[in-house]
Short mmCIF file of C-alpha atoms in Angstrom, two decimals:
data_model
loop_
_atom_site.label_atom_id
_atom_site.label_comp_id
_atom_site.label_asym_id
_atom_site.label_seq_id
_atom_site.Cartn_x
_atom_site.Cartn_y
_atom_site.Cartn_z
CA MET L 1 0.00 0.00 0.00
CA LYS L 2 2.96 2.29 0.61
CA ASN L 3 3.82 2.50 -3.08
CA LEU L 4 0.57 4.28 -3.78
CA SER L 5 2.19 7.58 -4.56
CA LEU L 6 -0.28 10.37 -4.60
CA GLY L 7 0.13 13.05 -7.21
CA ARG L 8 2.74 10.79 -8.80
CA TYR L 9 5.57 13.18 -8.00
CA ILE L 10 8.83 11.78 -9.32
CA PRO L 11 11.84 13.31 -7.55
CA ASN L 12 14.38 14.57 -10.02
CA ASP L 13 16.43 17.65 -10.66
CA THR L 14 15.47 18.97 -14.05
CA PHE L 15 14.83 22.47 -15.35
CA ILE L 16 11.08 21.93 -14.99
CA HIS L 17 11.44 20.49 -11.46
CA ARG L 18 13.34 23.59 -10.38
CA LEU L 19 10.74 26.01 -11.70
CA ASP L 20 8.53 27.82 -9.22
CA PRO L 21 5.21 25.98 -8.76
CA ARG L 22 3.37 29.19 -9.59
CA THR L 23 5.07 29.31 -12.98
CA LYS L 24 4.09 25.74 -13.66
CA ILE L 25 0.48 26.23 -12.60
CA LEU L 26 0.13 29.36 -14.72
CA ALA L 27 1.78 27.63 -17.67
CA MET L 28 -0.62 24.74 -17.28
CA ILE L 29 -3.58 27.10 -17.36
CA PHE L 30 -2.25 28.76 -20.52
CA LEU L 31 -1.67 25.42 -22.21
CA LEU L 32 -5.14 24.19 -21.27
CA VAL L 33 -6.61 27.32 -22.80
CA ILE L 34 -4.72 26.56 -26.02
CA VAL L 35 -6.14 23.03 -26.05
CA PHE L 36 -9.66 24.44 -26.16
CA MET L 37 -8.98 26.87 -28.97
CA GLU L 38 -9.77 25.97 -32.57
CA ILE L 39 -6.24 25.45 -33.75
CA GLY L 40 -6.75 22.56 -36.15
CA PHE L 41 -4.56 19.55 -36.69
CA LEU L 42 -1.54 21.70 -37.51
CA GLY L 43 -1.93 23.50 -34.18
CA TYR L 44 -2.22 20.26 -32.25
CA PHE L 45 0.80 18.95 -34.11
CA ILE L 46 2.88 21.97 -33.03
CA LEU L 47 1.55 21.79 -29.47
CA GLY L 48 2.28 18.06 -29.42
CA ILE L 49 5.90 18.64 -30.41
CA PHE L 50 6.25 21.31 -27.73
CA LEU L 51 4.87 18.91 -25.12
CA LEU L 52 7.19 16.14 -26.30
CA ILE L 53 10.11 18.46 -25.66
CA LEU L 54 8.73 19.25 -22.19
CA LEU L 55 8.33 15.54 -21.47
CA LYS L 56 11.90 14.95 -22.51
CA VAL L 57 13.12 17.79 -20.27
CA THR L 58 11.06 16.57 -17.29
CA LYS L 59 12.41 13.05 -17.85
CA VAL L 60 8.94 11.51 -17.68
CA SER L 61 9.06 8.11 -19.31
CA PHE L 62 6.58 7.55 -22.12
CA ARG L 63 5.61 4.35 -20.42
CA THR L 64 4.20 6.26 -17.41
CA LEU L 65 2.20 8.46 -19.72
CA PHE L 66 1.10 5.58 -21.88
CA ARG L 67 -0.16 3.68 -18.86
CA LEU L 68 -2.36 6.62 -17.90
CA ILE L 69 -3.75 6.97 -21.42
CA LYS L 70 -4.19 3.24 -21.87
CA ASN L 71 -6.72 3.18 -19.05
CA MET L 72 -8.96 5.45 -21.08
CA TRP L 73 -9.39 3.26 -24.17
CA PHE L 74 -12.96 2.46 -23.19
CA MET L 75 -13.81 6.14 -23.04
CA PHE L 76 -12.20 6.67 -26.45
CA LEU L 77 -14.24 3.85 -27.92
CA PHE L 78 -17.39 5.24 -26.39
CA LEU L 79 -16.68 8.69 -27.83
CA PHE L 80 -16.03 7.15 -31.21
CA ILE L 81 -19.37 5.36 -31.30
CA ILE L 82 -21.31 8.39 -30.09
CA ASN L 83 -19.67 10.68 -32.62
CA ILE L 84 -20.18 8.31 -35.54
CA LEU L 85 -23.83 8.01 -34.67
CA SER L 86 -24.44 11.70 -34.10
CA PHE L 87 -22.45 13.36 -36.93
CA GLN L 88 -24.43 12.82 -40.08
CA ARG L 89 -22.91 15.34 -42.48
CA GLY L 90 -19.89 15.81 -44.66
CA ASN L 91 -18.47 13.13 -46.94
CA VAL L 92 -19.66 9.58 -46.64
CA LEU L 93 -16.82 7.25 -45.83
CA LEU L 94 -18.71 4.01 -45.50
CA ASP L 95 -22.23 3.21 -46.60
CA LEU L 96 -23.83 0.38 -44.68
CA GLU L 97 -27.36 0.44 -46.11
CA PHE L 98 -29.04 1.25 -42.80
CA PHE L 99 -26.57 3.92 -41.74
CA LYS L 100 -23.66 5.89 -43.08
CA ILE L 101 -20.34 6.79 -41.49
CA TYR L 102 -19.28 10.34 -42.26
CA ASP L 103 -15.76 11.75 -42.09
CA SER L 104 -16.82 14.58 -39.76
CA GLY L 105 -17.65 12.03 -37.06
CA ILE L 106 -14.17 10.54 -37.33
CA TYR L 107 -12.54 13.96 -37.26
CA GLN L 108 -14.59 15.02 -34.26
CA THR L 109 -13.56 11.89 -32.35
CA LEU L 110 -9.94 12.46 -33.26
CA TYR L 111 -10.13 16.04 -31.99
CA ILE L 112 -11.58 14.99 -28.68
CA ILE L 113 -9.04 12.19 -28.22
CA ILE L 114 -6.16 14.52 -29.10
CA ARG L 115 -7.46 17.11 -26.66
CA LEU L 116 -7.76 14.53 -23.88
CA VAL L 117 -4.30 13.11 -24.49
CA ILE L 118 -2.77 16.58 -24.53
CA MET L 119 -4.59 17.52 -21.30
CA ILE L 120 -3.37 14.36 -19.60
CA THR L 121 0.16 15.07 -20.78
CA ILE L 122 0.08 18.64 -19.46
CA THR L 123 -1.18 17.63 -16.02
CA THR L 124 1.27 14.72 -15.87
CA ILE L 125 4.17 17.08 -16.52
CA LEU L 126 2.91 19.31 -13.71
CA THR L 127 2.30 16.57 -11.14
CA THR L 128 5.47 14.61 -11.79
CA SER L 129 7.65 17.68 -11.51
CA THR L 130 5.98 19.45 -8.56
CA LYS L 131 5.74 18.24 -4.98
CA PRO L 132 2.13 18.25 -3.81
CA LEU L 133 3.07 20.57 -0.98
CA ASP L 134 4.77 23.05 -3.30
CA MET L 135 1.70 22.94 -5.47
CA THR L 136 -0.39 23.83 -2.42
CA TYR L 137 1.86 26.81 -1.66
CA GLY L 138 1.69 27.87 -5.30
CA LEU L 139 -2.09 27.65 -5.36
CA GLU L 140 -2.33 29.53 -2.09
CA TYR L 141 -0.27 32.35 -3.54
CA LEU L 142 -2.21 32.45 -6.79
CA MET L 143 -5.49 32.53 -4.89
CA THR L 144 -4.42 35.49 -2.74
CA PRO L 145 -6.64 37.94 -4.69
CA LEU L 146 -9.62 35.87 -3.53
CA LYS L 147 -8.93 37.07 0.02
CA ILE L 148 -10.81 40.23 -0.90
CA ILE L 149 -14.03 38.22 -1.00
CA LYS L 150 -13.04 36.61 2.35
CA PHE L 151 -11.99 33.34 0.75
CA PRO L 152 -9.88 31.51 3.38
CA THR L 153 -6.87 30.75 1.17
CA HIS L 154 -4.43 30.18 4.03
CA GLU L 155 -6.77 27.85 5.88
CA ILE L 156 -7.44 25.82 2.76
CA ALA L 157 -3.73 25.52 2.01
CA MET L 158 -3.11 24.39 5.60
CA ILE L 159 -5.90 21.82 5.35
CA ILE L 160 -4.51 20.44 2.10
CA SER L 161 -0.97 20.27 3.43
CA ILE L 162 -2.08 18.44 6.59
CA ALA L 163 -4.17 16.06 4.51
CA LEU L 164 -1.13 15.32 2.37
CA ARG L 165 1.00 14.83 5.46
CA PHE L 166 -1.47 12.30 6.91
CA ILE L 167 -2.12 10.20 3.82
CA PRO L 168 0.75 7.76 4.50
CA THR L 169 -0.09 7.66 8.23
CA LEU L 170 -3.70 6.79 7.50
CA LEU L 171 -2.69 4.20 4.91
CA ASP L 172 -0.54 2.52 7.56
CA GLU L 173 -3.48 2.64 9.90
CA THR L 174 -5.79 1.11 7.27
CA GLU L 175 -3.36 -1.72 6.79
CA ARG L 176 -3.14 -2.30 10.53
CA ILE L 177 -6.92 -2.32 10.97
CA MET L 178 -7.31 -4.67 8.00
CA LYS L 179 -4.88 -7.09 9.58
CA ALA L 180 -6.55 -6.79 12.96
CA GLN L 181 -9.97 -7.46 11.43
CA ALA L 182 -8.61 -10.29 9.31
CA SER L 183 -7.33 -11.94 12.47
CA ARG L 184 -10.91 -11.78 13.71
CA GLY L 185 -12.16 -13.43 10.56
CA SER L 186 -13.29 -10.42 8.57
CA ILE L 187 -11.39 -10.72 5.31
CA LEU L 188 -11.72 -8.02 2.69
CA SER L 189 -10.11 -9.70 -0.26
CA GLU L 190 -12.40 -12.71 -0.47
CA GLY L 191 -16.02 -13.39 -1.15
CA LYS L 192 -18.76 -11.67 -3.12
CA LEU L 193 -19.51 -8.00 -2.88
CA LYS L 194 -22.45 -8.78 -0.62
CA ASP L 195 -20.15 -10.53 1.86
CA LYS L 196 -17.57 -7.81 1.59
CA ILE L 197 -19.83 -5.03 2.85
CA PRO L 198 -19.61 -5.99 6.56
CA ALA L 199 -15.84 -6.31 6.17
CA ILE L 200 -15.64 -2.83 4.63
CA ILE L 201 -17.76 -1.41 7.43
CA SER L 202 -15.52 -3.05 10.02
CA LEU L 203 -12.60 -1.28 8.35
CA ILE L 204 -14.14 2.13 7.83
CA ILE L 205 -15.63 2.69 11.27
CA PRO L 206 -12.40 2.18 13.27
CA LEU L 207 -10.54 4.18 10.63
CA PHE L 208 -12.88 7.13 10.97
CA PHE L 209 -12.82 6.85 14.72
CA SER L 210 -9.05 7.01 14.85
CA ALA L 211 -8.89 9.77 12.24
CA PHE L 212 -11.14 11.96 14.40
CA LYS L 213 -9.04 11.20 17.45
CA ARG L 214 -5.92 12.10 15.52
CA SER L 215 -7.35 15.37 14.31
CA ASP L 216 -8.32 16.24 17.86
CA GLU L 217 -4.80 15.63 19.14
CA LEU L 218 -3.29 17.37 16.14
CA ALA L 219 -5.39 20.44 16.80
CA ASP L 220 -4.17 20.46 20.41
CA ALA L 221 -0.55 20.08 19.31
CA MET L 222 -0.90 22.90 16.76
CA GLU L 223 -2.52 25.22 19.27
CA ALA L 224 0.08 24.39 21.91
CA ARG L 225 2.74 25.43 19.43
CA GLY L 226 1.09 28.80 19.01
CA TYR L 227 -0.80 28.26 15.76
CA ASP L 228 -3.54 30.76 15.12
CA PRO L 229 -4.98 30.79 11.59
CA SER L 230 -6.11 34.40 11.86
CA ALA L 231 -2.79 35.70 13.19
CA LYS L 232 0.15 36.82 11.13
CA ARG L 233 2.78 34.16 10.52
CA THR L 234 6.06 34.06 8.70
CA ARG L 235 6.82 31.38 6.16
CA TYR L 236 9.69 28.93 6.12
CA ARG L 237 9.16 27.78 2.56
CA VAL L 238 9.31 30.88 0.44
CA LEU L 239 8.58 30.62 -3.24
CA LYS L 240 11.19 32.39 -5.33
CA PHE L 241 10.70 33.65 -8.85
CA THR L 242 13.98 33.32 -10.69
CA SER L 243 15.02 34.47 -14.13
CA SER L 244 14.21 31.04 -15.55
CA ASP L 245 10.65 31.45 -14.26
CA TRP L 246 10.28 34.78 -16.05
CA LEU L 247 11.80 33.25 -19.16
CA SER L 248 9.47 30.25 -19.08
CA LEU L 249 6.41 32.38 -18.48
CA SER L 250 7.32 34.73 -21.32
CA LEU L 251 7.83 31.75 -23.59
CA ILE L 252 4.43 30.35 -22.68
CA VAL L 253 2.78 33.73 -23.24
CA VAL L 254 4.43 34.02 -26.66
CA ILE L 255 3.33 30.51 -27.57
CA THR L 256 -0.21 31.22 -26.43
CA ALA L 257 -0.27 34.43 -28.46
CA GLY L 258 0.93 32.45 -31.47
CA PHE L 259 -1.88 29.96 -31.11
CA VAL L 260 -4.44 32.71 -30.65
CA TYR L 261 -3.20 34.24 -33.90
CA LEU L 262 -3.40 30.85 -35.60
CA SER L 263 -6.96 30.24 -34.47
CA PHE L 264 -8.16 33.64 -35.66
CA ASN L 265 -6.36 33.56 -38.99
CA LYS L 266 -6.99 30.02 -40.09
CA GLU L 267 -7.95 30.90 -43.66
CA MET L 268 -4.92 33.07 -44.20
CA ILE L 269 -2.51 30.40 -43.00
CA GLU L 270 -4.35 27.74 -44.93
CA SER L 271 -4.00 29.65 -48.19
CA LEU L 272 -0.41 30.43 -47.34
CA LEU L 273 0.49 26.79 -46.77
CA GLY L 274 -1.93 25.50 -49.36
CA ILE L 275 -3.40 22.82 -47.08
CA ASP L 276 -6.77 22.34 -45.44
CA LEU L 277 -6.10 22.81 -41.75
CA TRP L 278 -9.59 22.73 -40.41
CA ARG L 279 -12.41 20.41 -41.19
CA MET F 1 10.04 37.59 39.78
CA SER F 2 8.59 34.98 42.04
CA GLU F 3 10.38 31.76 42.75
CA MET F 4 7.42 29.75 41.51
CA ILE F 5 6.91 29.54 37.77
CA ILE F 6 3.54 27.81 37.98
CA GLU F 7 1.03 28.38 40.72
CA ILE F 8 -2.31 26.64 40.72
CA LYS F 9 -4.97 27.54 43.25
CA ASP F 10 -8.19 25.63 43.97
CA LEU F 11 -8.53 24.26 40.48
CA PHE F 12 -11.64 22.30 39.54
CA PHE F 13 -12.38 20.73 36.19
CA SER F 14 -14.99 18.41 34.73
CA TYR F 15 -15.74 17.34 31.16
CA GLU F 16 -19.29 16.48 32.09
CA GLU F 17 -21.42 17.79 34.90
CA ASN F 18 -21.02 16.10 38.28
CA ASP F 19 -18.04 14.14 37.02
CA GLU F 20 -15.06 16.01 38.30
CA VAL F 21 -11.79 15.04 36.73
CA LEU F 22 -9.77 17.43 38.86
CA LYS F 23 -10.81 18.34 42.37
CA ASN F 24 -9.39 21.21 44.37
CA ILE F 25 -5.89 21.13 42.93
CA SER F 26 -3.42 23.56 44.45
CA LEU F 27 0.22 23.28 43.66
CA CYS F 28 3.37 25.23 42.97
CA ILE F 29 6.22 24.39 40.66
CA LYS F 30 9.62 25.94 41.22
CA ARG F 31 11.48 27.80 38.53
CA GLY F 32 14.12 25.59 36.94
CA SER F 33 12.99 22.46 38.72
CA TYR F 34 12.26 19.02 37.36
CA THR F 35 8.84 17.94 38.49
CA ALA F 36 7.20 14.61 37.82
CA ILE F 37 3.44 14.32 37.91
CA LEU F 38 2.65 10.68 38.56
CA GLY F 39 -0.69 9.04 38.24
CA HIS F 40 -2.74 6.34 36.65
CA ASN F 41 -4.85 6.53 33.56
CA GLY F 42 -7.81 8.68 34.42
CA SER F 43 -6.10 10.33 37.36
CA GLY F 44 -6.44 13.67 35.59
CA LYS F 45 -2.77 14.27 34.93
CA SER F 46 -3.07 14.96 31.20
CA THR F 47 -6.09 17.14 31.80
CA LEU F 48 -3.96 19.19 34.17
CA ALA F 49 -1.40 19.76 31.40
CA LYS F 50 -4.10 20.87 28.99
CA LEU F 51 -5.46 23.29 31.56
CA ILE F 52 -2.03 24.83 32.15
CA ILE F 53 -1.61 25.72 28.48
CA GLY F 54 -5.21 26.77 28.14
CA LEU F 55 -6.39 24.06 25.77
CA LEU F 56 -9.25 23.46 28.19
CA PRO F 57 -11.10 26.07 30.22
CA SER F 58 -11.16 25.49 33.95
CA GLN F 59 -14.46 25.68 35.82
CA SER F 60 -13.02 27.43 38.80
CA GLY F 61 -9.67 28.21 40.29
CA GLU F 62 -6.66 30.11 39.13
CA ILE F 63 -3.57 29.22 37.14
CA ILE F 64 -0.61 31.59 37.23
CA VAL F 65 2.21 30.98 34.80
CA ASP F 66 5.35 33.06 35.18
CA GLY F 67 3.44 35.78 36.97
CA LEU F 68 0.57 35.91 34.47
CA ILE F 69 -2.94 34.79 35.33
CA LEU F 70 -4.22 32.48 32.61
CA ASN F 71 -7.09 34.14 30.76
CA GLU F 72 -8.18 35.01 27.21
CA GLU F 73 -5.83 37.98 26.90
CA ASN F 74 -2.76 36.27 28.27
CA LEU F 75 -3.31 33.00 26.46
CA ARG F 76 -0.94 33.69 23.58
CA GLU F 77 1.78 34.98 25.83
CA ILE F 78 1.49 32.07 28.23
CA ARG F 79 1.59 29.57 25.38
CA SER F 80 4.79 31.16 24.15
CA LYS F 81 6.36 30.34 27.52
CA ILE F 82 5.34 26.68 27.51
CA GLY F 83 6.28 23.90 25.15
CA VAL F 84 4.44 20.60 25.23
CA VAL F 85 5.51 17.21 23.91
CA PHE F 86 2.44 15.04 23.59
CA GLN F 87 2.00 11.30 23.80
CA ASN F 88 1.42 10.25 20.20
CA PRO F 89 4.50 10.89 18.06
CA ASP F 90 2.48 10.88 14.84
CA ASN F 91 -0.26 13.24 15.87
CA GLN F 92 2.03 16.12 16.70
CA PHE F 93 4.16 15.95 13.59
CA ILE F 94 2.76 18.78 11.53
CA GLY F 95 5.35 19.47 8.86
CA ALA F 96 5.99 17.35 5.79
CA THR F 97 9.61 16.82 6.79
CA VAL F 98 11.65 17.17 10.00
CA ARG F 99 12.78 20.60 8.80
CA ASP F 100 9.24 21.81 8.19
CA ASP F 101 8.04 20.47 11.50
CA ILE F 102 10.63 22.39 13.51
CA ALA F 103 9.83 25.43 11.37
CA PHE F 104 6.11 25.23 12.17
CA GLY F 105 6.49 26.70 15.65
CA LEU F 106 8.90 29.32 14.37
CA GLU F 107 6.42 30.39 11.70
CA ASN F 108 3.78 30.85 14.37
CA ARG F 109 6.20 32.98 16.36
CA CYS F 110 6.86 35.13 13.28
CA VAL F 111 10.58 34.38 13.25
CA PRO F 112 12.08 35.96 10.11
CA GLN F 113 12.54 33.37 7.35
CA ILE F 114 16.28 34.04 6.92
CA LYS F 115 16.97 33.06 10.52
CA MET F 116 14.96 29.85 10.44
CA ASP F 117 17.51 27.56 8.81
CA ASP F 118 20.15 28.35 11.42
CA ILE F 119 17.70 27.76 14.27
CA ILE F 120 16.47 24.50 12.72
CA ASN F 121 20.01 23.20 12.27
CA GLU F 122 21.02 24.20 15.77
CA TYR F 123 18.12 22.47 17.51
CA ALA F 124 18.15 19.41 15.27
CA LYS F 125 21.76 18.96 16.30
CA LYS F 126 20.86 19.27 19.98
CA VAL F 127 18.47 16.34 19.73
CA GLY F 128 20.72 14.38 17.38
CA MET F 129 18.45 14.59 14.34
CA GLU F 130 20.70 16.66 12.10
CA ASP F 131 21.09 13.82 9.60
CA TYR F 132 17.35 13.40 9.18
CA LEU F 133 16.33 16.97 8.38
CA ASP F 134 14.76 16.18 5.01
CA LYS F 135 13.16 12.91 6.05
CA GLU F 136 9.41 12.43 6.10
CA PRO F 137 7.70 11.30 9.31
CA THR F 138 6.81 7.86 7.90
CA LEU F 139 10.51 7.08 7.60
CA LEU F 140 11.23 7.86 11.27
CA SER F 141 10.82 5.74 14.38
CA GLY F 142 8.60 6.82 17.24
CA GLY F 143 11.60 7.85 19.31
CA GLN F 144 12.99 9.93 16.48
CA LYS F 145 9.65 11.67 16.00
CA GLN F 146 9.55 12.53 19.70
CA ARG F 147 13.08 13.91 19.41
CA VAL F 148 11.89 16.13 16.58
CA ALA F 149 8.97 17.22 18.75
CA ILE F 150 11.41 18.15 21.52
CA ALA F 151 13.56 20.08 19.04
CA GLY F 152 10.46 21.90 17.81
CA VAL F 153 9.54 22.82 21.36
CA LEU F 154 13.07 23.91 22.38
CA ALA F 155 13.46 26.00 19.22
CA MET F 156 10.71 28.24 20.55
CA THR F 157 12.82 28.93 23.67
CA PRO F 158 10.14 28.19 26.23
CA LYS F 159 10.56 28.62 29.98
CA ILE F 160 8.63 25.45 30.72
CA VAL F 161 8.62 22.14 28.90
CA ILE F 162 5.82 19.71 29.65
CA LEU F 163 6.36 16.11 28.60
CA ASP F 164 2.85 14.70 28.54
CA GLU F 165 3.41 10.92 28.55
CA ALA F 166 6.00 11.55 25.87
CA THR F 167 7.49 8.07 26.20
CA SER F 168 4.42 5.93 26.74
CA MET F 169 3.97 4.97 23.08
CA LEU F 170 7.62 4.23 22.42
CA ASP F 171 9.57 0.99 22.37
CA PRO F 172 12.14 0.49 25.17
CA LYS F 173 14.95 1.89 23.03
CA GLY F 174 13.02 5.01 22.08
CA LYS F 175 11.98 5.44 25.68
CA LYS F 176 15.58 5.31 26.86
CA GLU F 177 16.58 7.84 24.21
CA ILE F 178 13.93 10.30 25.31
CA ILE F 179 14.73 9.95 29.02
CA GLU F 180 18.40 10.47 28.17
CA LEU F 181 17.53 13.51 26.06
CA THR F 182 15.43 14.96 28.88
CA ARG F 183 18.45 14.70 31.17
CA LYS F 184 20.68 16.35 28.56
CA MET F 185 18.10 19.07 28.00
CA ARG F 186 18.19 19.92 31.71
CA GLU F 187 21.96 20.14 31.66
CA LEU F 188 21.92 22.40 28.61
CA TYR F 189 19.23 24.68 29.97
CA PRO F 190 19.52 24.88 33.75
CA GLU F 191 16.85 27.60 33.97
CA LEU F 192 14.33 25.49 32.10
CA THR F 193 11.47 24.09 34.15
CA VAL F 194 10.65 20.54 33.10
CA ILE F 195 7.39 18.86 34.01
CA SER F 196 7.15 15.20 33.19
CA ILE F 197 3.68 13.70 33.25
CA THR F 198 3.90 9.96 33.44
CA HIS F 199 2.63 6.73 34.93
CA ASP F 200 6.08 5.18 34.78
CA VAL F 201 7.79 5.55 38.15
CA GLU F 202 11.23 4.91 36.65
CA GLU F 203 10.82 8.09 34.69
CA ALA F 204 10.06 10.04 37.82
CA LEU F 205 13.38 8.96 39.26
CA GLY F 206 15.67 11.92 39.62
CA ALA F 207 12.86 14.44 39.74
CA ASP F 208 13.31 17.25 42.25
CA GLU F 209 9.68 17.13 43.16
CA ILE F 210 6.97 14.57 42.70
CA ILE F 211 3.26 15.19 42.59
CA VAL F 212 1.11 12.08 42.73
CA LEU F 213 -2.42 12.41 41.43
CA ASN F 214 -5.11 9.93 42.26
CA GLN F 215 -8.69 10.21 41.03
CA GLY F 216 -8.36 13.90 40.37
CA GLU F 217 -6.87 14.80 43.70
CA ILE F 218 -3.36 15.44 44.89
CA TYR F 219 -2.41 12.32 46.76
CA TYR F 220 1.11 13.25 47.60
CA GLN F 221 3.44 16.09 46.91
CA GLY F 222 7.06 16.24 47.88
CA ASN F 223 10.59 15.12 47.48
CA SER F 224 11.13 12.02 45.34
CA ASN F 225 13.30 10.32 47.94
CA ASP F 226 10.65 10.65 50.63
CA ILE F 227 7.86 9.19 48.61
CA PHE F 228 9.71 6.26 47.17
CA LEU F 229 10.75 5.16 50.64
CA GLN F 230 7.06 4.90 51.55
CA GLU F 231 6.34 1.94 49.37
CA GLU F 232 2.93 1.10 50.85
CA LYS F 233 1.56 4.52 50.09
CA LEU F 234 2.17 4.20 46.36
CA ILE F 235 1.21 0.57 46.19
CA ALA F 236 -2.11 1.45 47.82
CA ILE F 237 -3.06 3.35 44.66
CA ASP F 238 -1.60 0.67 42.35
CA LEU F 239 1.52 2.58 41.47
CA ASP F 240 4.86 0.90 41.74
CA ILE F 241 8.15 2.27 43.04
CA PRO F 242 11.42 2.31 41.11
CA PHE F 243 13.61 -0.79 41.30
CA VAL F 244 16.38 1.02 43.19
CA TYR F 245 14.00 1.97 45.98
CA LYS F 246 12.49 -1.48 46.05
CA LEU F 247 15.93 -2.89 46.65
CA ARG F 248 16.72 -0.24 49.22
CA ASN F 249 13.53 -0.98 51.11
CA GLU F 250 14.30 -4.69 51.00
CA LEU F 251 17.82 -4.06 52.24
CA ALA F 252 16.49 -1.89 55.03
CA LYS F 253 14.37 -4.82 56.20
CA HIS F 254 17.55 -6.80 56.58
CA GLU F 255 19.09 -3.89 58.40
CA ILE F 256 21.51 -3.03 55.65
CA GLU F 257 21.65 0.74 55.57
CA VAL F 258 22.46 2.48 52.32
CA SER F 259 22.79 6.21 51.91
CA ASN F 260 20.72 8.36 49.58
CA CYS F 261 21.24 6.94 46.15
CA ASN F 262 18.68 7.21 43.43
CA SER F 263 20.18 5.32 40.53
CA GLU F 264 21.12 1.71 40.03
CA GLU F 265 24.71 2.70 39.35
CA MET F 266 25.04 4.58 42.62
CA LEU F 267 23.55 1.67 44.52
CA VAL F 268 25.87 -0.87 42.92
CA ASN F 269 28.87 1.29 43.73
CA GLU F 270 27.83 1.69 47.31
CA LEU F 271 27.11 -1.99 47.86
CA CYS F 272 30.41 -3.02 46.35
CA GLN F 273 32.42 -0.92 48.74
#
């Protein structure tokens, strides 16, 4: 159970790993915006190459990525069927008496699959290169403007960081309770679902009970050490924007601007290159 | 500045009505002393610790810490004078790594960020955890986690350190480490007042003063030597006495007089002479 790594952070020391989490989160938002623009196959091709470079820099193995995408084949198939059934215009590709398959359905499916794969790739790059805790700090900082509308950014960041801290502890606890219940004859891994329900209950109730006890004691320990969410505190982990962060952000902004230009001037580029970019 | 760092007068506390956990507690703890509060489960000893740092509100009575009466306004200031090491090593580890955990208290005290690393290194060294600074809590033993907790508490330069059953969830090795560290801590900071709350009489050995709680009342208060020589009194409330005193009492029955020694080593030396 220990090897269940949440957020799939892979420790490494690459250019992307060293970037400020805020840079990475902002870059992710920009890239996700690009994904939802109408940039055509050429645009996705360029974006794909850019992401391949990022993957290479982050040293994420293609196998990791492939495993994530592989799990979605059923969804892809489902999308394919839905699109073929619902898009009934354009050129007929296959005529099966009772119903026709049009090329627009295929293209639409391809677009959606490409978008999904690109989105998965972007988030994978972010999560493998950023520690969950750093991500929390980054999000807290980026959400600071929300403080104006009394949004408790600091409290939420503290809650997330404590939750992250206690995931391994609670997993250990789960394992211990499972063993304790197994020794009393309540085995989770065997039997039908109907038989499993009492076993699950006998796991969840003690787990919740101990989690509440823990949170109680944790609250005491935090208070005893002078924690007061409303008071001013200093920070040990300070996020630092370096020149490479500015550089990366500028690059992303330029790329985004390029894609915006592409999506608004499709016809011009099409006639320039002499190919049909958009269907 | 009074000689007493903690003064408690007529303290009463109950979680539920008509079920008093602490009854009419009055006690004083000397500045720079090492006091052990002994008692069984349910004797109210942990509740007493929580009352002193204001985690629980008392029903009646008065608690004075370092000249300040505990109330809403003084709470923050009083808490800055007291550091507590709790029982469960996991449930007081707040940071993601050892470094972050020691930093947590410093952040609350608004210590400037540039100074934090030096402070963290200094105190990690004092508890012998300097090689584990970037380790996560799951990779540490219970004893190591408690050492981190002590470092976190000491880094805030308190006047009082309360060890609330800090060793009761540890294995024998971890327990020994923490007792050893407590001794070292007292040598390093002679002005520090240490209060050890425990049900283990061996841990109370070497305390300047012992307060025995039984069913929410003070059963005995005094010098450790005096109480451990009165075996029956402790056994009457199901507490034991340390091995050294057991042996001394046995020897006394056989009319072998030994002088005041409160460790096994001292006793062995004396008997061998």
